[in-house]
Each structure stands twice: as structure tokens, then as C-alpha cells.
PDB file of C-alpha atoms in Angstrom:
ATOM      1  CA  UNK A 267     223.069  -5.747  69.880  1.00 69.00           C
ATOM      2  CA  UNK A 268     221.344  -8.468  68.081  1.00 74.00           C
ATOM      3  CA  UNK A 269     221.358  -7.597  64.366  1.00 69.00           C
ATOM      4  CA  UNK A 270     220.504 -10.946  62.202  1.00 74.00           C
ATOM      5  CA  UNK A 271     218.174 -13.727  63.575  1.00 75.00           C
ATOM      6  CA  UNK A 272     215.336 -15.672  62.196  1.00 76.00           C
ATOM      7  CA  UNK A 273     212.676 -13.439  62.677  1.00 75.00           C
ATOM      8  CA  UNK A 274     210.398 -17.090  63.269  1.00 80.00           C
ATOM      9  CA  UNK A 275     212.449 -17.302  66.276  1.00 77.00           C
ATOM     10  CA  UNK A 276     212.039 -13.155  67.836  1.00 78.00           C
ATOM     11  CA  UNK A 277     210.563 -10.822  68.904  1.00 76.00           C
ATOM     12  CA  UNK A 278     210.251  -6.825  69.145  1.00 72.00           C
ATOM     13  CA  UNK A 279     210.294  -5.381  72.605  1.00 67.00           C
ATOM     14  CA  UNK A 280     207.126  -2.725  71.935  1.00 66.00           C
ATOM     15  CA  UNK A 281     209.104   0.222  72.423  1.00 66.00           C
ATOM     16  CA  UNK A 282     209.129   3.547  70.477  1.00 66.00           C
ATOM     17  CA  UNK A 283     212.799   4.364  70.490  1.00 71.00           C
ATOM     18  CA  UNK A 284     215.485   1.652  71.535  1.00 68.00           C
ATOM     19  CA  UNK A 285     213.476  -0.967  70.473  1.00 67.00           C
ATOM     20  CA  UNK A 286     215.272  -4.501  70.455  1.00 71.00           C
ATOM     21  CA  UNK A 287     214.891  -7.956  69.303  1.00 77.00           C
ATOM     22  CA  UNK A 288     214.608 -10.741  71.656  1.00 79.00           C
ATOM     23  CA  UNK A 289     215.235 -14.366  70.383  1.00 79.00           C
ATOM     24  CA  UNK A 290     213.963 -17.495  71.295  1.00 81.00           C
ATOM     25  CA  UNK A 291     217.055 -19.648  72.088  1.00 76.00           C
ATOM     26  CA  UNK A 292     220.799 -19.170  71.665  1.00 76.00           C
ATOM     27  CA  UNK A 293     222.279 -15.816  69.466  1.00 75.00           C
ATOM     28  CA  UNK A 294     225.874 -16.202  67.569  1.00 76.00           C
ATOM     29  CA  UNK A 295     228.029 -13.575  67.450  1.00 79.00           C
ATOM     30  CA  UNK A 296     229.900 -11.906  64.122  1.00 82.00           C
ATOM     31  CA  UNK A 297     233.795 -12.226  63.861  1.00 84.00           C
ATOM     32  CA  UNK A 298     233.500  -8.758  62.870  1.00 84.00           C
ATOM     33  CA  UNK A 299     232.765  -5.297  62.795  1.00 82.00           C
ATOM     34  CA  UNK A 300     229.206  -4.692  61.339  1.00 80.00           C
ATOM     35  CA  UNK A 301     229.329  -0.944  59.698  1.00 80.00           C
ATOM     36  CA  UNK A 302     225.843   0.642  60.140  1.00 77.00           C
ATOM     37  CA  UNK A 303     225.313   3.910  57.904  1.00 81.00           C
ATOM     38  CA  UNK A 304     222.355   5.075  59.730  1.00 81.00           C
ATOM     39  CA  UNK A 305     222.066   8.260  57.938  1.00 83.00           C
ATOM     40  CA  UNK A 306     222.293   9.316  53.981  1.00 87.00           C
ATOM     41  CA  UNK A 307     223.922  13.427  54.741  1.00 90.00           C
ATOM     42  CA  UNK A 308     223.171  15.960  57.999  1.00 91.00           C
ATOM     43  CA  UNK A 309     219.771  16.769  56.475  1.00 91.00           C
ATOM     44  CA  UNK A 310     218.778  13.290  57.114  1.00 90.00           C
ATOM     45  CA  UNK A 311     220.550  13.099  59.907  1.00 91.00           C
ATOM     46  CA  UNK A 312     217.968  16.392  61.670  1.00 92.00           C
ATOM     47  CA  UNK A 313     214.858  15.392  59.945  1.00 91.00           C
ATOM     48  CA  UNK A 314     215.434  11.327  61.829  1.00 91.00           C
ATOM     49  CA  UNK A 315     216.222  13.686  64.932  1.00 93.00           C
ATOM     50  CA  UNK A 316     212.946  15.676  64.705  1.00 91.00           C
ATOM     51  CA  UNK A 317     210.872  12.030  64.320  1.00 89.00           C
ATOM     52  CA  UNK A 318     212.880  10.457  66.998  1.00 90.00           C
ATOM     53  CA  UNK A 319     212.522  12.831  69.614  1.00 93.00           C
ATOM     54  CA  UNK A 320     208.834  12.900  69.110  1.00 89.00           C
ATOM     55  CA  UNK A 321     208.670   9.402  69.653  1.00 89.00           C
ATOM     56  CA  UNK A 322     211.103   9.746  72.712  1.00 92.00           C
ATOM     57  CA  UNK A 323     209.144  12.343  74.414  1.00 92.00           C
ATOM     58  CA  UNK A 324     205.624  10.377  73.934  1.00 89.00           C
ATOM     59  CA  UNK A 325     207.566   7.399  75.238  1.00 89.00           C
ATOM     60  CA  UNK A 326     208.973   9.004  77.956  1.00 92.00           C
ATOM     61  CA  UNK A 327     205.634  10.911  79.222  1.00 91.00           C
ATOM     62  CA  UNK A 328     203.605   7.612  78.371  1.00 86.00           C
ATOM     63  CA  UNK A 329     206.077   5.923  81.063  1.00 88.00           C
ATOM     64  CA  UNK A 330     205.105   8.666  83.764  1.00 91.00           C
ATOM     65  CA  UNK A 331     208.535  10.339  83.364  1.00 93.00           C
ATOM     66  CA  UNK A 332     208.552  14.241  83.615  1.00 95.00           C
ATOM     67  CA  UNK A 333     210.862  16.644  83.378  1.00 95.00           C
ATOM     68  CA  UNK A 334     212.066  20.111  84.319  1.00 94.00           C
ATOM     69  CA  UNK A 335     215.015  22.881  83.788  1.00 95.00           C
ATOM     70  CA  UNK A 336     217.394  20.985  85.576  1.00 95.00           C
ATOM     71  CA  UNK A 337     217.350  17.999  82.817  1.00 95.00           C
ATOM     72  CA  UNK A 338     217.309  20.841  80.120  1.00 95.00           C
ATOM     73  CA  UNK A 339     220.125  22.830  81.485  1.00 96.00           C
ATOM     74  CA  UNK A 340     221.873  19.756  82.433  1.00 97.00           C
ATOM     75  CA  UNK A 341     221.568  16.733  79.964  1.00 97.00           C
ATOM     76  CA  UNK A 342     222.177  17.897  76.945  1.00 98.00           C
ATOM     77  CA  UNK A 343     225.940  19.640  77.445  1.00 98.00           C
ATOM     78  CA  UNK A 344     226.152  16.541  79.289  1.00 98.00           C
ATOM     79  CA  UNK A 345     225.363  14.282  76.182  1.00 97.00           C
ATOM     80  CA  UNK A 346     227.698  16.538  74.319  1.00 98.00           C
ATOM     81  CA  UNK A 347     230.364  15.615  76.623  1.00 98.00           C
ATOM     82  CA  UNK A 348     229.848  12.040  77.395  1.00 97.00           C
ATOM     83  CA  UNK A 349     229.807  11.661  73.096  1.00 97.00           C
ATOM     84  CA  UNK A 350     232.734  14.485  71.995  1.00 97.00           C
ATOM     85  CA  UNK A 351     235.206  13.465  74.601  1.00 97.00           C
ATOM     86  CA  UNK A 352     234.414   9.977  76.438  1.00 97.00           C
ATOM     87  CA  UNK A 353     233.310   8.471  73.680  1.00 96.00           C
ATOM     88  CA  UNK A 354     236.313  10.347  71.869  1.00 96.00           C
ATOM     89  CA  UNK A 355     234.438  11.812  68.917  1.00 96.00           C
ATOM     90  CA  UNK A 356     237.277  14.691  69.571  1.00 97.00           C
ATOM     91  CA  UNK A 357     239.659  12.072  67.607  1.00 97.00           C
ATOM     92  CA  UNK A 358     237.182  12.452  64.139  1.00 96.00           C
ATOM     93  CA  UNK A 359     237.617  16.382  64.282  1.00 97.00           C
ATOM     94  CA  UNK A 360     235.083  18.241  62.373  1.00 97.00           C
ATOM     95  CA  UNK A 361     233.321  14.978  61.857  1.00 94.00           C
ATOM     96  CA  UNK A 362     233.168  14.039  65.410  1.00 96.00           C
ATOM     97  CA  UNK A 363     232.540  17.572  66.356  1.00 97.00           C
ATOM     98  CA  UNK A 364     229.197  17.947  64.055  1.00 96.00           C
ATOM     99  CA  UNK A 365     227.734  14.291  65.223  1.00 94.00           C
ATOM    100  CA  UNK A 366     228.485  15.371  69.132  1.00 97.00           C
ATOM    101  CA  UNK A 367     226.319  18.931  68.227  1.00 97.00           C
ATOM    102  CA  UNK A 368     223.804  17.052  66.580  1.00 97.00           C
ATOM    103  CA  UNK A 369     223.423  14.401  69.705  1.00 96.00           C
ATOM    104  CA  UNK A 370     223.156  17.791  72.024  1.00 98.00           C
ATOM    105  CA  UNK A 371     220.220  18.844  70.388  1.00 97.00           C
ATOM    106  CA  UNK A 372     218.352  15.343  70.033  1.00 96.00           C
ATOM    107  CA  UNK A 373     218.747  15.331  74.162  1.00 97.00           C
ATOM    108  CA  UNK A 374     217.417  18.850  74.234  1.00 97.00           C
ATOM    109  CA  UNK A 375     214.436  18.372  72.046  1.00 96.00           C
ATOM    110  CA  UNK A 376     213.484  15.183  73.385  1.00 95.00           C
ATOM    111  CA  UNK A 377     213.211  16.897  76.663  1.00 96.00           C
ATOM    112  CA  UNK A 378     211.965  19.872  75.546  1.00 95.00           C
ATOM    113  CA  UNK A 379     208.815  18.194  73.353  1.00 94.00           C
ATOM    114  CA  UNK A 380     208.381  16.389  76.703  1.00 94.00           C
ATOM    115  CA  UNK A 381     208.085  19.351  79.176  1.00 94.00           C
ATOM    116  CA  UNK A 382     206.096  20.892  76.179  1.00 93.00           C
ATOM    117  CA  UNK A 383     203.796  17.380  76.477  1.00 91.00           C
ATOM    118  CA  UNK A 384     203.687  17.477  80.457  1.00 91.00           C
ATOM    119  CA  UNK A 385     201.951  21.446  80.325  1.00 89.00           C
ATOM    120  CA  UNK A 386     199.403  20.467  77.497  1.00 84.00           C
ATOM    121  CA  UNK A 387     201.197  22.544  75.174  1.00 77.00           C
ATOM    122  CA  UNK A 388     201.154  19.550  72.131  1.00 70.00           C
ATOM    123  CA  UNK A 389     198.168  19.005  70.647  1.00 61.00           C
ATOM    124  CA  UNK A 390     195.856  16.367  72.585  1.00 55.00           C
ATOM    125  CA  UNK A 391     196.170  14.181  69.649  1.00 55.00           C
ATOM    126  CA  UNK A 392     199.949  13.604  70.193  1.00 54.00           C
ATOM    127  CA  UNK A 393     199.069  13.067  74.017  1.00 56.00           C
ATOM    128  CA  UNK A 394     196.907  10.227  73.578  1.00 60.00           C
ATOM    129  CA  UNK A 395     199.127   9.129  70.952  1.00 60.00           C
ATOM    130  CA  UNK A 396     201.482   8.772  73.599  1.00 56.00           C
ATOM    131  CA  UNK A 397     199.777   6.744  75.616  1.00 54.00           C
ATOM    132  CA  UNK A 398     198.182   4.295  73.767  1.00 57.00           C
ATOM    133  CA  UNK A 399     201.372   3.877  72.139  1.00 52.00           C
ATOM    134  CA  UNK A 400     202.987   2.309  74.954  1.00 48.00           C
ATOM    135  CA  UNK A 401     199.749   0.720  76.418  1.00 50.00           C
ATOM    136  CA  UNK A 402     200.073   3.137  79.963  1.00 45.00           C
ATOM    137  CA  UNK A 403     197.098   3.811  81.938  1.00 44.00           C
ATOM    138  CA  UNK A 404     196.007   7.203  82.375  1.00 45.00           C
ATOM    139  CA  UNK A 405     195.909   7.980  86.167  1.00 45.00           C
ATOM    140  CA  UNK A 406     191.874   8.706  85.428  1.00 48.00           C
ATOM    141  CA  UNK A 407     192.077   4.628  84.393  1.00 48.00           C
ATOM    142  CA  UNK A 408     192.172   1.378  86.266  1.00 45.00           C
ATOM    143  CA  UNK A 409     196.151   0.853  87.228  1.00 43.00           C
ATOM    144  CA  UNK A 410     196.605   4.220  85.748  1.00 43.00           C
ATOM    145  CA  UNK A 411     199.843   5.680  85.867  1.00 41.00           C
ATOM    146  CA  UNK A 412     200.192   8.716  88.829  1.00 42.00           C
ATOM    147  CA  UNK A 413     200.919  11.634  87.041  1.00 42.00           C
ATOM    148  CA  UNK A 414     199.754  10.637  83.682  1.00 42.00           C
ATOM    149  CA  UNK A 415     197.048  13.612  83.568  1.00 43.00           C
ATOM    150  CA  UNK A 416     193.376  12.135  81.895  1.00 41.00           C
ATOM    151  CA  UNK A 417     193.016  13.803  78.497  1.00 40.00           C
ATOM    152  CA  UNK A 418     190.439  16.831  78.729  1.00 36.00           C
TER     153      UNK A 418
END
């Protein structure tokens, strides 16, 4: 990931959650490893989860994605997997353990706040939010998105 550049030079991708920096012209690369301390302790650590997954959700229904019990059955022991073992988080015990846990349930609620955003359930507020965040049409709009209900 691109971490320093002249900001002069860049630019933000527009995107809620994963957002990256594109630069104008060639990147270097550091000799080495950069240490990123994302969180101060695990109460930090929940409340960043809690904003994040908002943010993912909107994103996500803003894009026209939807989802269903199959992605929450399915995803989130499947993040807790793919992080605890693949990505060996097994080999920081306790440590590795609690970050895994705490990945499960950012899946979860991202997909839960979505299926709650798909069914009305969020207030319309966080709905429109979600579009105009990421600019998508509403299917009741010119190029509108299919799925992407109009707000009522």
C-alpha cells in the first residue's frame, strides 16, 4: 500500500472503507517494515468496528450489493478462519485469537447493518446517506442503480 507521497502529486479514491491513494507518477518503496498501531486498546478497537461497518454497509448497499443468510451464516466463520489460521494469527495465541474474534464480528455486522439497510429497517437518513455518499443513482433516477430502492 502506498503510505508516504506528496499529497500535490495524489489522490483519494472516494471510497468509504478501503480508501487508497493514487499518485501521479512513479511510487518508491521502503527498505522496511512500516509498523502501523491502528488501534490504542480493544475498546478502541470495537468502537472503530461499530463506525467502520456502518460505513461498509452504506458502501456496500450504495454499490447495489445485497445480502442474505447465506453471507451471514457463511462469511464471518469464514473471516475467522481465513485470519486465525491462514493468515496464522494461531502463532500470536491469545493475541491472535482476540484480533481473529474481533474480525468475525466486523464481517457479521457489516452484513448484518446491510441486510438491516436492504429491508428499510435503518433510519432513511442513513439510506440516503448511503447513497449520496458514493454518488449511486437510485433506480427511481437517471442511470439509477437496479435494486437501489427510491427513498419513500
Amino acid at each position: 500500500q502506498l503510505r508516504l507521497y506528496d499529497r500535490r502529486r495524489a489522490r483519494w479514491n472516494g471510497r468509504l472503507v478501503h480508501e487508497s491513494v493514487a499518485a501521479d507518477g512513479s511510487a518508491g518503496a521502503l527498505r522496511h517494515e512500516l509498523q502501523h498501531y491502528a488501534y490504542r486498546d480493544i475498546t478502541h478497537h470495537i468502537n472503530t468496528i461499530t463506525h467502520y461497518t456502518t460505513l461498509a454497509a452504506r458502501q456496500m448497499y450504495a454499490e447495489g450489493r445485497r445480502t442474505g443468510i447465506v453471507e451471514l451464516l457463511l462469511h464471518p466463520p469464514a473471516a475467522f478462519l481465513r485470519n486465525y489460521l491462514l493468515k496464522r494469527g494461531i502463532a500470536d495465541g491469545v493475541t491472535g485469537f482476540v484480533i481473529s474474534v474481533l474480525n468475525t464480528q466486523y464481517v457479521f455486522l457489516k452484513f448484518a447493518k446491510l441486510w438491516a439497510l436492504q429491508r428499510g429497517w435503518l433510519d432513511d437518513p442513513l439510506r440516503e446517506a448511503a447513497e449520496r455518499d458514493v454518488g449511486v443513482p437510485r433506480a427511481d433516477e437517471p442511470g439509477g442503480v437496479q435494486g437501489v430502492p427510491p427513498i419513500k
